[in-house]
Amino acid sequence: RLFRGAASKGAAATTDLPGILRACADGLAGSRTEIGAPARPFGDPLTPIAFEAALAVLALSLLRDHTVARLRICPNCTWLFVDRSRNSSRLWCDMAVCGNRQKASRHYRRRRMAENEVRNA
Ligand SMILES: [Zn+2]
């Protein structure tokens, strides 16, 4: 709810924060890992951390101002994604999947319309 609301409005609602902060605290509870050290960059497969802790750190990282403003909802599959394009104009979660499906369906519709125009002429 927090991230979908942020994607729709471009800002995170503080009323939606307690739930995710509690979930992140639960995910980090019991974790004895250090993150952010130069020799151990977050996400390095050579220094894995617990899944729940990694999920909490990633969720919290999405709350940064510049990231919240770039949260989008894919119009094809409705997944959330972070638009990291230079001009912030990405439409699809993944061009190779949702973008191509939309292009293919648009192409199919245009071809059908053209065929119908030829038949009706
Ligand atoms: Zn998609």
Short mmCIF file of C-alpha atoms and ligand atoms in Angstrom, two decimals:
data_model
loop_
_atom_site.label_atom_id
_atom_site.label_comp_id
_atom_site.label_asym_id
_atom_site.label_seq_id
_atom_site.Cartn_x
_atom_site.Cartn_y
_atom_site.Cartn_z
CA ARG A 1 0.00 0.00 0.00
CA LEU A 2 2.82 2.40 0.92
CA PHE A 3 4.70 1.95 -2.34
CA ARG A 4 1.60 1.81 -4.57
CA GLY A 5 0.38 5.02 -2.95
CA ALA A 6 3.81 6.58 -3.44
CA ALA A 7 3.82 5.52 -7.11
CA SER A 8 0.39 7.09 -7.62
CA LYS A 9 0.98 10.32 -5.72
CA GLY A 10 4.77 10.74 -6.02
CA ALA A 11 5.07 10.87 -2.22
CA ALA A 12 4.88 8.36 0.62
CA ALA A 13 2.06 8.79 3.15
CA THR A 14 3.27 8.74 6.76
CA THR A 15 0.09 6.88 7.75
CA ASP A 16 1.40 3.90 5.76
CA LEU A 17 4.87 3.94 7.35
CA PRO A 18 4.34 2.18 10.71
CA GLY A 19 3.38 -1.12 9.09
CA ILE A 20 6.41 -1.30 6.84
CA LEU A 21 8.75 -0.07 9.56
CA ARG A 22 7.50 -2.85 11.88
CA ALA A 23 7.95 -5.41 9.09
CA CYS A 24 11.49 -4.12 8.44
CA ALA A 25 12.31 -4.26 12.16
CA ASP A 26 11.09 -7.88 12.22
CA GLY A 27 13.21 -8.65 9.16
CA LEU A 28 16.29 -7.16 10.76
CA ALA A 29 15.72 -8.65 14.22
CA GLY A 30 18.38 -11.21 14.97
CA SER A 31 20.50 -10.14 12.01
CA ARG A 32 24.10 -9.62 13.03
CA THR A 33 25.35 -8.36 9.69
CA GLU A 34 27.03 -5.05 8.98
CA ILE A 35 26.03 -3.25 5.80
CA GLY A 36 27.55 -0.33 3.94
CA ALA A 37 31.19 -1.09 4.66
CA PRO A 38 33.41 -0.27 1.64
CA ALA A 39 34.83 -3.78 1.52
CA ARG A 40 31.36 -5.32 1.76
CA PRO A 41 29.00 -3.55 -0.65
CA PHE A 42 25.32 -4.37 -0.22
CA GLY A 43 24.23 -7.02 -2.68
CA ASP A 44 27.67 -8.52 -3.19
CA PRO A 45 27.09 -12.27 -3.66
CA LEU A 46 30.38 -12.97 -1.90
CA THR A 47 29.01 -11.50 1.34
CA PRO A 48 25.35 -12.59 1.48
CA ILE A 49 23.02 -11.52 4.28
CA ALA A 50 19.76 -13.09 5.42
CA PHE A 51 16.89 -12.71 2.95
CA GLU A 52 14.61 -10.95 5.45
CA ALA A 53 17.34 -8.48 6.37
CA ALA A 54 18.13 -7.78 2.71
CA LEU A 55 14.44 -7.25 1.98
CA ALA A 56 14.15 -4.79 4.88
CA VAL A 57 17.22 -2.82 3.76
CA LEU A 58 15.95 -2.66 0.18
CA ALA A 59 12.45 -1.59 1.27
CA LEU A 60 13.90 1.16 3.44
CA SER A 61 16.15 2.32 0.61
CA LEU A 62 13.05 2.88 -1.55
CA LEU A 63 11.83 5.52 0.90
CA ARG A 64 14.53 8.00 -0.10
CA ASP A 65 13.10 11.15 -1.71
CA HIS A 66 14.53 10.68 -5.16
CA THR A 67 13.52 7.02 -5.26
CA VAL A 68 9.94 7.52 -4.05
CA ALA A 69 9.41 10.04 -6.86
CA ARG A 70 10.56 7.42 -9.38
CA LEU A 71 8.28 4.60 -8.25
CA ARG A 72 5.93 3.53 -11.06
CA ILE A 73 3.18 0.97 -11.61
CA CYS A 74 3.54 -0.98 -14.86
CA PRO A 75 0.33 -0.48 -16.90
CA ASN A 76 0.62 -4.00 -18.31
CA CYS A 77 1.32 -6.25 -15.30
CA THR A 78 0.71 -3.73 -12.44
CA TRP A 79 4.06 -4.56 -10.81
CA LEU A 80 5.91 -1.75 -9.09
CA PHE A 81 9.27 -0.67 -10.47
CA VAL A 82 11.78 2.12 -9.98
CA ASP A 83 12.18 4.26 -13.09
CA ARG A 84 15.94 4.76 -13.31
CA SER A 85 15.85 6.17 -16.84
CA ARG A 86 17.71 9.43 -17.39
CA ASN A 87 14.60 11.52 -18.17
CA SER A 88 12.26 9.54 -15.91
CA SER A 89 10.03 8.45 -18.78
CA ARG A 90 10.09 4.67 -18.55
CA LEU A 91 6.64 3.14 -19.04
CA TRP A 92 7.13 -0.58 -18.46
CA CYS A 93 8.60 -2.69 -15.68
CA ASP A 94 10.62 -4.53 -18.31
CA MET A 95 10.75 -3.54 -21.97
CA ALA A 96 11.63 -7.10 -23.01
CA VAL A 97 8.46 -8.45 -21.40
CA CYS A 98 5.67 -5.90 -20.88
CA GLY A 99 6.93 -3.36 -23.42
CA ASN A 100 7.11 -5.93 -26.20
CA ARG A 101 3.68 -7.34 -25.31
CA GLN A 102 2.14 -3.89 -25.58
CA LYS A 103 3.95 -3.20 -28.85
CA ALA A 104 2.80 -6.55 -30.26
CA SER A 105 -0.84 -6.01 -29.24
CA ARG A 106 -0.77 -2.46 -30.68
CA HIS A 107 0.69 -3.81 -33.93
CA TYR A 108 -1.99 -6.56 -34.01
CA ARG A 109 -4.80 -4.01 -33.46
CA ARG A 110 -3.48 -1.73 -36.21
CA ARG A 111 -3.20 -4.64 -38.65
CA ARG A 112 -6.76 -5.79 -37.87
CA MET A 113 -8.07 -2.24 -38.38
CA ALA A 114 -6.23 -1.97 -41.71
CA GLU A 115 -7.61 -5.34 -42.84
CA ASN A 116 -11.14 -4.28 -41.88
CA GLU A 117 -10.75 -1.02 -43.84
CA VAL A 118 -9.67 -2.98 -46.92
CA ARG A 119 -12.64 -5.38 -46.55
CA ASN A 120 -15.13 -2.54 -46.10
CA ALA A 121 -13.79 -0.47 -49.02
ZN ZN B 1 5.10 -5.05 -16.41
#
